[in-house]
Amino acid sequence: MSGGHVSGACLCGAVEIRVEGGHDPRIGACHCRMCQRWSGGLFLCFEAARDAVTVTGPVKRHHSSAFAERAFCAECGSHLWMRTLGPDGGYDLMPGLFDAARDWPLRSEIYTDRAMAAIRLAGDHPRATRAEYEAKTPHVEGDA
């Protein structure tokens, strides 16, 4: 986890997010059906500890599964995060909200067997199919 800080905002600027330390400056990619529906194709995120994130502005939340919520700006609809519920749940923040993320490398890719044909990521980063990821992550209920 990084000790620096990054700040970002939604498209209209109504929601601002500051991450103070406690984040991984690498981007993860998910191709599951739920993420495809939410993002329009490919969900990208970076991890941040719950206590490292400060959010101001009008946020709407949607409990997308038994274990997670997704949030978006109530004004412009920009996607903000997916967050695991529970006391230890951290944030998976949308990197496009943060100018600093432009230079971050790809960390990993999951649900690769569900990827749309037009979205195949090159590189030698770690990859996991649906079966591989769900075997390691038992709280995930399946590819919605």
Short mmCIF file of N, CA and C in Angstrom, two decimals:
data_model
loop_
_atom_site.label_atom_id
_atom_site.label_comp_id
_atom_site.label_asym_id
_atom_site.label_seq_id
_atom_site.Cartn_x
_atom_site.Cartn_y
_atom_site.Cartn_z
N MET A 1 0.83 -1.18 0.00
CA MET A 1 0.00 0.00 0.00
C MET A 1 0.88 1.25 0.00
N SER A 2 0.41 2.24 -0.68
CA SER A 2 1.13 3.50 -0.80
C SER A 2 0.86 4.40 0.39
N GLY A 3 1.84 5.21 0.74
CA GLY A 3 1.67 6.13 1.84
C GLY A 3 1.29 7.53 1.41
N GLY A 4 1.31 7.81 0.09
CA GLY A 4 0.98 9.14 -0.40
C GLY A 4 -0.51 9.39 -0.44
N HIS A 5 -0.90 10.52 -1.04
CA HIS A 5 -2.32 10.80 -1.17
C HIS A 5 -2.66 11.09 -2.63
N VAL A 6 -3.90 10.82 -2.96
CA VAL A 6 -4.44 11.15 -4.28
C VAL A 6 -5.83 11.73 -4.08
N SER A 7 -6.19 12.64 -4.97
CA SER A 7 -7.52 13.24 -4.93
C SER A 7 -8.15 13.11 -6.29
N GLY A 8 -9.47 12.94 -6.29
CA GLY A 8 -10.20 12.83 -7.54
C GLY A 8 -11.60 13.38 -7.39
N ALA A 9 -12.30 13.43 -8.52
CA ALA A 9 -13.67 13.95 -8.52
C ALA A 9 -14.46 13.30 -9.65
N CYS A 10 -15.77 13.36 -9.49
CA CYS A 10 -16.67 12.85 -10.52
C CYS A 10 -16.69 13.82 -11.71
N LEU A 11 -17.44 13.49 -12.73
CA LEU A 11 -17.52 14.28 -13.95
C LEU A 11 -17.98 15.71 -13.70
N CYS A 12 -18.98 15.91 -12.84
CA CYS A 12 -19.50 17.25 -12.60
C CYS A 12 -18.78 17.97 -11.46
N GLY A 13 -17.95 17.25 -10.70
CA GLY A 13 -17.21 17.85 -9.60
C GLY A 13 -17.96 17.91 -8.28
N ALA A 14 -19.19 17.43 -8.24
CA ALA A 14 -19.98 17.48 -7.01
C ALA A 14 -19.45 16.54 -5.94
N VAL A 15 -18.88 15.39 -6.36
CA VAL A 15 -18.31 14.43 -5.41
C VAL A 15 -16.79 14.50 -5.52
N GLU A 16 -16.16 14.68 -4.39
CA GLU A 16 -14.70 14.66 -4.32
C GLU A 16 -14.27 13.53 -3.41
N ILE A 17 -13.20 12.86 -3.81
CA ILE A 17 -12.67 11.74 -3.04
C ILE A 17 -11.19 12.00 -2.78
N ARG A 18 -10.80 11.86 -1.54
CA ARG A 18 -9.38 11.98 -1.17
C ARG A 18 -8.96 10.67 -0.52
N VAL A 19 -7.84 10.15 -0.98
CA VAL A 19 -7.27 8.93 -0.40
C VAL A 19 -5.94 9.33 0.23
N GLU A 20 -5.85 9.17 1.52
CA GLU A 20 -4.67 9.55 2.28
C GLU A 20 -3.96 8.29 2.74
N GLY A 21 -2.85 7.92 2.04
CA GLY A 21 -2.16 6.67 2.35
C GLY A 21 -3.04 5.49 2.05
N GLY A 22 -2.66 4.31 2.47
CA GLY A 22 -3.50 3.13 2.42
C GLY A 22 -4.15 2.79 1.10
N HIS A 23 -3.43 2.95 -0.03
CA HIS A 23 -3.99 2.52 -1.31
C HIS A 23 -2.92 1.84 -2.15
N ASP A 24 -3.38 1.02 -3.08
CA ASP A 24 -2.48 0.29 -3.98
C ASP A 24 -2.51 0.99 -5.34
N PRO A 25 -1.42 1.66 -5.72
CA PRO A 25 -1.41 2.41 -6.97
C PRO A 25 -1.19 1.51 -8.20
N ARG A 26 -2.00 0.48 -8.28
CA ARG A 26 -2.04 -0.41 -9.45
C ARG A 26 -3.51 -0.69 -9.73
N ILE A 27 -3.81 -0.95 -10.98
CA ILE A 27 -5.21 -1.09 -11.40
C ILE A 27 -5.57 -2.55 -11.62
N GLY A 28 -6.72 -2.94 -11.07
CA GLY A 28 -7.28 -4.27 -11.29
C GLY A 28 -8.41 -4.19 -12.29
N ALA A 29 -8.63 -5.27 -13.02
CA ALA A 29 -9.69 -5.33 -14.03
C ALA A 29 -10.58 -6.53 -13.77
N CYS A 30 -11.90 -6.34 -13.93
CA CYS A 30 -12.86 -7.42 -13.76
C CYS A 30 -13.79 -7.49 -14.96
N HIS A 31 -14.01 -8.71 -15.45
CA HIS A 31 -14.88 -8.96 -16.60
C HIS A 31 -16.15 -9.72 -16.23
N CYS A 32 -16.52 -9.80 -14.93
CA CYS A 32 -17.73 -10.54 -14.57
C CYS A 32 -18.96 -9.83 -15.15
N ARG A 33 -20.07 -10.55 -15.25
CA ARG A 33 -21.28 -9.98 -15.85
C ARG A 33 -21.81 -8.79 -15.05
N MET A 34 -21.74 -8.84 -13.73
CA MET A 34 -22.22 -7.71 -12.94
C MET A 34 -21.40 -6.46 -13.25
N CYS A 35 -20.09 -6.60 -13.29
CA CYS A 35 -19.23 -5.46 -13.60
C CYS A 35 -19.43 -4.98 -15.04
N GLN A 36 -19.66 -5.91 -15.96
CA GLN A 36 -19.94 -5.50 -17.34
C GLN A 36 -21.21 -4.67 -17.41
N ARG A 37 -22.22 -5.09 -16.70
CA ARG A 37 -23.48 -4.34 -16.70
C ARG A 37 -23.31 -2.96 -16.08
N TRP A 38 -22.52 -2.89 -15.03
CA TRP A 38 -22.36 -1.62 -14.33
C TRP A 38 -21.46 -0.66 -15.09
N SER A 39 -20.39 -1.18 -15.68
CA SER A 39 -19.40 -0.31 -16.31
C SER A 39 -19.61 -0.13 -17.81
N GLY A 40 -20.39 -1.01 -18.41
CA GLY A 40 -20.56 -0.96 -19.85
C GLY A 40 -19.58 -1.86 -20.58
N GLY A 41 -18.70 -2.52 -19.87
CA GLY A 41 -17.77 -3.43 -20.53
C GLY A 41 -16.71 -3.99 -19.61
N LEU A 42 -15.91 -3.14 -19.03
CA LEU A 42 -14.77 -3.57 -18.22
C LEU A 42 -14.72 -2.70 -16.97
N PHE A 43 -14.72 -3.33 -15.81
CA PHE A 43 -14.61 -2.60 -14.55
C PHE A 43 -13.14 -2.49 -14.19
N LEU A 44 -12.65 -1.27 -14.01
CA LEU A 44 -11.29 -1.01 -13.56
C LEU A 44 -11.36 -0.38 -12.18
N CYS A 45 -10.40 -0.73 -11.32
CA CYS A 45 -10.42 -0.18 -9.96
C CYS A 45 -9.03 -0.21 -9.36
N PHE A 46 -8.88 0.56 -8.27
CA PHE A 46 -7.70 0.41 -7.42
C PHE A 46 -8.18 0.31 -5.99
N GLU A 47 -7.44 -0.43 -5.19
CA GLU A 47 -7.85 -0.72 -3.82
C GLU A 47 -7.39 0.37 -2.85
N ALA A 48 -8.28 0.69 -1.91
CA ALA A 48 -7.94 1.64 -0.85
C ALA A 48 -8.59 1.17 0.44
N ALA A 49 -7.87 1.34 1.53
CA ALA A 49 -8.40 0.97 2.85
C ALA A 49 -9.55 1.90 3.22
N ARG A 50 -10.51 1.37 3.92
CA ARG A 50 -11.70 2.15 4.29
C ARG A 50 -11.32 3.43 5.04
N ASP A 51 -10.41 3.32 5.99
CA ASP A 51 -10.06 4.50 6.80
C ASP A 51 -9.16 5.49 6.07
N ALA A 52 -8.72 5.17 4.86
CA ALA A 52 -7.90 6.08 4.08
C ALA A 52 -8.72 6.99 3.17
N VAL A 53 -10.02 6.71 3.03
CA VAL A 53 -10.86 7.39 2.04
C VAL A 53 -11.79 8.40 2.71
N THR A 54 -11.80 9.63 2.16
CA THR A 54 -12.73 10.67 2.58
C THR A 54 -13.54 11.09 1.36
N VAL A 55 -14.86 11.09 1.51
CA VAL A 55 -15.75 11.42 0.40
C VAL A 55 -16.63 12.60 0.81
N THR A 56 -16.74 13.59 -0.08
CA THR A 56 -17.68 14.69 0.13
C THR A 56 -18.55 14.81 -1.11
N GLY A 57 -19.80 15.18 -0.89
CA GLY A 57 -20.71 15.38 -2.00
C GLY A 57 -21.85 14.38 -2.01
N PRO A 58 -22.77 14.53 -2.97
CA PRO A 58 -23.98 13.72 -3.03
C PRO A 58 -23.75 12.34 -3.63
N VAL A 59 -23.69 11.33 -2.79
CA VAL A 59 -23.42 9.96 -3.23
C VAL A 59 -24.68 9.11 -3.08
N LYS A 60 -24.99 8.33 -4.10
CA LYS A 60 -26.05 7.32 -4.05
C LYS A 60 -25.37 5.97 -3.98
N ARG A 61 -25.94 5.06 -3.18
CA ARG A 61 -25.37 3.72 -3.02
C ARG A 61 -26.39 2.68 -3.46
N HIS A 62 -25.86 1.59 -4.02
CA HIS A 62 -26.71 0.48 -4.44
C HIS A 62 -26.08 -0.81 -3.93
N HIS A 63 -26.82 -1.59 -3.16
CA HIS A 63 -26.32 -2.89 -2.69
C HIS A 63 -26.46 -3.86 -3.85
N SER A 64 -25.36 -4.09 -4.53
CA SER A 64 -25.38 -4.89 -5.76
C SER A 64 -25.31 -6.39 -5.50
N SER A 65 -24.96 -6.78 -4.29
CA SER A 65 -24.90 -8.20 -3.93
C SER A 65 -24.97 -8.28 -2.40
N ALA A 66 -24.95 -9.49 -1.90
CA ALA A 66 -24.99 -9.68 -0.45
C ALA A 66 -23.70 -9.20 0.23
N PHE A 67 -22.63 -9.04 -0.54
CA PHE A 67 -21.35 -8.69 0.06
C PHE A 67 -20.79 -7.34 -0.36
N ALA A 68 -21.48 -6.60 -1.25
CA ALA A 68 -20.88 -5.35 -1.74
C ALA A 68 -21.92 -4.30 -2.09
N GLU A 69 -21.45 -3.05 -2.08
CA GLU A 69 -22.25 -1.94 -2.57
C GLU A 69 -21.47 -1.25 -3.68
N ARG A 70 -22.20 -0.59 -4.55
CA ARG A 70 -21.61 0.24 -5.59
C ARG A 70 -22.17 1.63 -5.40
N ALA A 71 -21.37 2.64 -5.72
CA ALA A 71 -21.80 4.02 -5.48
C ALA A 71 -21.57 4.86 -6.72
N PHE A 72 -22.40 5.91 -6.83
CA PHE A 72 -22.29 6.82 -7.96
C PHE A 72 -22.70 8.22 -7.52
N CYS A 73 -22.28 9.23 -8.27
CA CYS A 73 -22.64 10.60 -7.97
C CYS A 73 -24.13 10.78 -8.21
N ALA A 74 -24.82 11.37 -7.23
CA ALA A 74 -26.26 11.60 -7.35
C ALA A 74 -26.59 12.68 -8.37
N GLU A 75 -25.62 13.49 -8.75
CA GLU A 75 -25.85 14.57 -9.72
C GLU A 75 -25.58 14.13 -11.16
N CYS A 76 -24.39 13.60 -11.43
CA CYS A 76 -24.01 13.28 -12.82
C CYS A 76 -24.00 11.79 -13.12
N GLY A 77 -24.08 10.94 -12.10
CA GLY A 77 -24.11 9.50 -12.31
C GLY A 77 -22.76 8.83 -12.46
N SER A 78 -21.66 9.58 -12.33
CA SER A 78 -20.33 8.97 -12.44
C SER A 78 -20.20 7.83 -11.43
N HIS A 79 -19.66 6.72 -11.88
CA HIS A 79 -19.40 5.59 -10.99
C HIS A 79 -18.22 5.95 -10.10
N LEU A 80 -18.34 5.65 -8.81
CA LEU A 80 -17.33 6.04 -7.83
C LEU A 80 -16.57 4.87 -7.25
N TRP A 81 -17.29 3.83 -6.82
CA TRP A 81 -16.61 2.70 -6.19
C TRP A 81 -17.50 1.48 -6.09
N MET A 82 -16.84 0.37 -5.83
CA MET A 82 -17.47 -0.83 -5.30
C MET A 82 -16.80 -1.04 -3.94
N ARG A 83 -17.58 -1.37 -2.92
CA ARG A 83 -17.00 -1.54 -1.58
C ARG A 83 -17.57 -2.79 -0.95
N THR A 84 -16.67 -3.61 -0.41
CA THR A 84 -17.09 -4.80 0.30
C THR A 84 -17.72 -4.38 1.62
N LEU A 85 -18.90 -4.92 1.91
CA LEU A 85 -19.60 -4.58 3.14
C LEU A 85 -18.92 -5.25 4.33
N GLY A 86 -19.18 -4.75 5.51
CA GLY A 86 -18.58 -5.31 6.72
C GLY A 86 -17.49 -4.40 7.24
N PRO A 87 -17.04 -4.64 8.46
CA PRO A 87 -16.10 -3.73 9.11
C PRO A 87 -14.72 -3.66 8.46
N ASP A 88 -14.31 -4.70 7.75
CA ASP A 88 -12.99 -4.71 7.13
C ASP A 88 -13.05 -4.38 5.64
N GLY A 89 -14.22 -4.07 5.14
CA GLY A 89 -14.39 -3.84 3.71
C GLY A 89 -13.71 -2.58 3.23
N GLY A 90 -12.87 -2.73 2.24
CA GLY A 90 -12.20 -1.58 1.64
C GLY A 90 -12.92 -1.12 0.38
N TYR A 91 -12.36 -0.12 -0.24
CA TYR A 91 -12.91 0.45 -1.46
C TYR A 91 -12.18 -0.07 -2.69
N ASP A 92 -12.91 -0.30 -3.75
CA ASP A 92 -12.37 -0.48 -5.09
C ASP A 92 -12.81 0.76 -5.84
N LEU A 93 -11.92 1.74 -5.91
CA LEU A 93 -12.23 3.05 -6.48
C LEU A 93 -12.00 3.08 -7.99
N MET A 94 -12.80 3.87 -8.68
CA MET A 94 -12.68 4.01 -10.13
C MET A 94 -11.46 4.88 -10.45
N PRO A 95 -10.46 4.35 -11.14
CA PRO A 95 -9.24 5.11 -11.39
C PRO A 95 -9.43 6.34 -12.27
N GLY A 96 -10.45 6.34 -13.13
CA GLY A 96 -10.69 7.48 -14.00
C GLY A 96 -11.03 8.77 -13.27
N LEU A 97 -11.38 8.67 -12.00
CA LEU A 97 -11.69 9.86 -11.20
C LEU A 97 -10.42 10.58 -10.74
N PHE A 98 -9.28 9.91 -10.85
CA PHE A 98 -8.02 10.39 -10.27
C PHE A 98 -6.99 10.62 -11.38
N ASP A 99 -6.52 11.86 -11.54
CA ASP A 99 -5.51 12.15 -12.57
C ASP A 99 -4.25 11.32 -12.36
N ALA A 100 -3.86 11.07 -11.12
CA ALA A 100 -2.63 10.33 -10.82
C ALA A 100 -2.67 8.90 -11.37
N ALA A 101 -3.85 8.33 -11.52
CA ALA A 101 -3.98 6.93 -11.96
C ALA A 101 -3.56 6.73 -13.41
N ARG A 102 -3.44 7.80 -14.14
CA ARG A 102 -3.03 7.72 -15.55
C ARG A 102 -1.71 6.95 -15.71
N ASP A 103 -0.85 7.01 -14.73
CA ASP A 103 0.48 6.39 -14.82
C ASP A 103 0.58 5.05 -14.09
N TRP A 104 -0.51 4.55 -13.53
CA TRP A 104 -0.45 3.32 -12.75
C TRP A 104 -0.51 2.09 -13.65
N PRO A 105 0.25 1.05 -13.32
CA PRO A 105 0.23 -0.19 -14.12
C PRO A 105 -0.97 -1.08 -13.78
N LEU A 106 -1.20 -2.03 -14.65
CA LEU A 106 -2.25 -3.03 -14.42
C LEU A 106 -1.74 -4.05 -13.42
N ARG A 107 -2.51 -4.30 -12.36
CA ARG A 107 -2.13 -5.25 -11.30
C ARG A 107 -2.56 -6.66 -11.64
N SER A 108 -3.84 -6.82 -12.02
CA SER A 108 -4.38 -8.16 -12.25
C SER A 108 -5.69 -8.05 -13.02
N GLU A 109 -6.17 -9.21 -13.46
CA GLU A 109 -7.39 -9.28 -14.25
C GLU A 109 -8.14 -10.55 -13.84
N ILE A 110 -9.45 -10.41 -13.55
CA ILE A 110 -10.25 -11.56 -13.14
C ILE A 110 -11.45 -11.74 -14.07
N TYR A 111 -12.00 -12.96 -14.05
CA TYR A 111 -13.09 -13.37 -14.93
C TYR A 111 -12.67 -13.22 -16.40
N THR A 112 -11.45 -13.59 -16.68
CA THR A 112 -10.93 -13.43 -18.04
C THR A 112 -11.70 -14.24 -19.07
N ASP A 113 -12.28 -15.36 -18.65
CA ASP A 113 -13.06 -16.17 -19.58
C ASP A 113 -14.42 -15.54 -19.89
N ARG A 114 -14.76 -14.45 -19.21
CA ARG A 114 -16.01 -13.73 -19.46
C ARG A 114 -15.78 -12.42 -20.23
N ALA A 115 -14.53 -12.13 -20.57
CA ALA A 115 -14.20 -10.87 -21.24
C ALA A 115 -14.88 -10.76 -22.60
N MET A 116 -15.35 -9.57 -22.92
CA MET A 116 -15.91 -9.31 -24.24
C MET A 116 -14.79 -9.44 -25.28
N ALA A 117 -15.13 -9.90 -26.47
CA ALA A 117 -14.13 -10.11 -27.51
C ALA A 117 -13.33 -8.84 -27.80
N ALA A 118 -13.96 -7.68 -27.72
CA ALA A 118 -13.28 -6.42 -28.01
C ALA A 118 -12.36 -5.96 -26.88
N ILE A 119 -12.44 -6.64 -25.73
CA ILE A 119 -11.67 -6.19 -24.57
C ILE A 119 -10.77 -7.33 -24.09
N ARG A 120 -9.64 -7.46 -24.71
CA ARG A 120 -8.62 -8.45 -24.31
C ARG A 120 -7.37 -7.66 -23.93
N LEU A 121 -6.98 -7.72 -22.68
CA LEU A 121 -5.85 -6.94 -22.20
C LEU A 121 -4.54 -7.69 -22.41
N ALA A 122 -3.58 -7.02 -23.00
CA ALA A 122 -2.27 -7.60 -23.25
C ALA A 122 -1.40 -7.45 -22.00
N GLY A 123 -0.32 -8.20 -21.96
CA GLY A 123 0.63 -8.08 -20.86
C GLY A 123 0.77 -9.38 -20.09
N ASP A 124 1.72 -9.39 -19.17
CA ASP A 124 2.00 -10.61 -18.41
C ASP A 124 1.53 -10.50 -16.96
N HIS A 125 0.49 -9.72 -16.70
CA HIS A 125 -0.08 -9.57 -15.36
C HIS A 125 -0.82 -10.85 -14.95
N PRO A 126 -1.03 -11.06 -13.66
CA PRO A 126 -1.80 -12.22 -13.20
C PRO A 126 -3.24 -12.18 -13.73
N ARG A 127 -3.74 -13.36 -14.13
CA ARG A 127 -5.09 -13.49 -14.65
C ARG A 127 -5.78 -14.65 -13.93
N ALA A 128 -7.12 -14.56 -13.83
CA ALA A 128 -7.89 -15.66 -13.25
C ALA A 128 -9.22 -15.78 -13.98
N THR A 129 -9.59 -17.01 -14.28
CA THR A 129 -10.91 -17.28 -14.85
C THR A 129 -11.96 -17.19 -13.74
N ARG A 130 -13.21 -17.32 -14.12
CA ARG A 130 -14.29 -17.32 -13.12
C ARG A 130 -14.06 -18.42 -12.09
N ALA A 131 -13.82 -19.64 -12.55
CA ALA A 131 -13.64 -20.78 -11.64
C ALA A 131 -12.44 -20.56 -10.71
N GLU A 132 -11.34 -20.07 -11.25
CA GLU A 132 -10.14 -19.85 -10.44
C GLU A 132 -10.39 -18.77 -9.38
N TYR A 133 -11.01 -17.68 -9.77
CA TYR A 133 -11.26 -16.59 -8.82
C TYR A 133 -12.25 -17.00 -7.74
N GLU A 134 -13.35 -17.62 -8.12
CA GLU A 134 -14.36 -17.99 -7.14
C GLU A 134 -13.89 -19.10 -6.20
N ALA A 135 -12.95 -19.93 -6.64
CA ALA A 135 -12.38 -20.95 -5.76
C ALA A 135 -11.55 -20.30 -4.65
N LYS A 136 -10.90 -19.17 -4.96
CA LYS A 136 -10.09 -18.46 -3.97
C LYS A 136 -10.89 -17.44 -3.17
N THR A 137 -12.09 -17.11 -3.62
CA THR A 137 -12.89 -16.06 -3.00
C THR A 137 -14.29 -16.60 -2.72
N PRO A 138 -14.46 -17.39 -1.66
CA PRO A 138 -15.72 -18.10 -1.44
C PRO A 138 -16.93 -17.21 -1.17
N HIS A 139 -16.74 -15.96 -0.73
CA HIS A 139 -17.90 -15.10 -0.46
C HIS A 139 -18.56 -14.58 -1.74
N VAL A 140 -17.87 -14.71 -2.86
CA VAL A 140 -18.46 -14.28 -4.13
C VAL A 140 -19.53 -15.28 -4.53
N GLU A 141 -20.71 -14.77 -4.86
CA GLU A 141 -21.87 -15.62 -5.10
C GLU A 141 -22.02 -16.10 -6.52
N GLY A 142 -21.11 -15.77 -7.37
CA GLY A 142 -21.23 -16.18 -8.76
C GLY A 142 -21.30 -14.98 -9.68
N ASP A 143 -21.21 -15.27 -10.92
CA ASP A 143 -21.14 -14.27 -11.98
C ASP A 143 -22.56 -13.86 -12.36
N ALA A 144 -23.06 -12.82 -11.73
CA ALA A 144 -24.46 -12.40 -11.91
C ALA A 144 -24.78 -12.02 -13.35
#
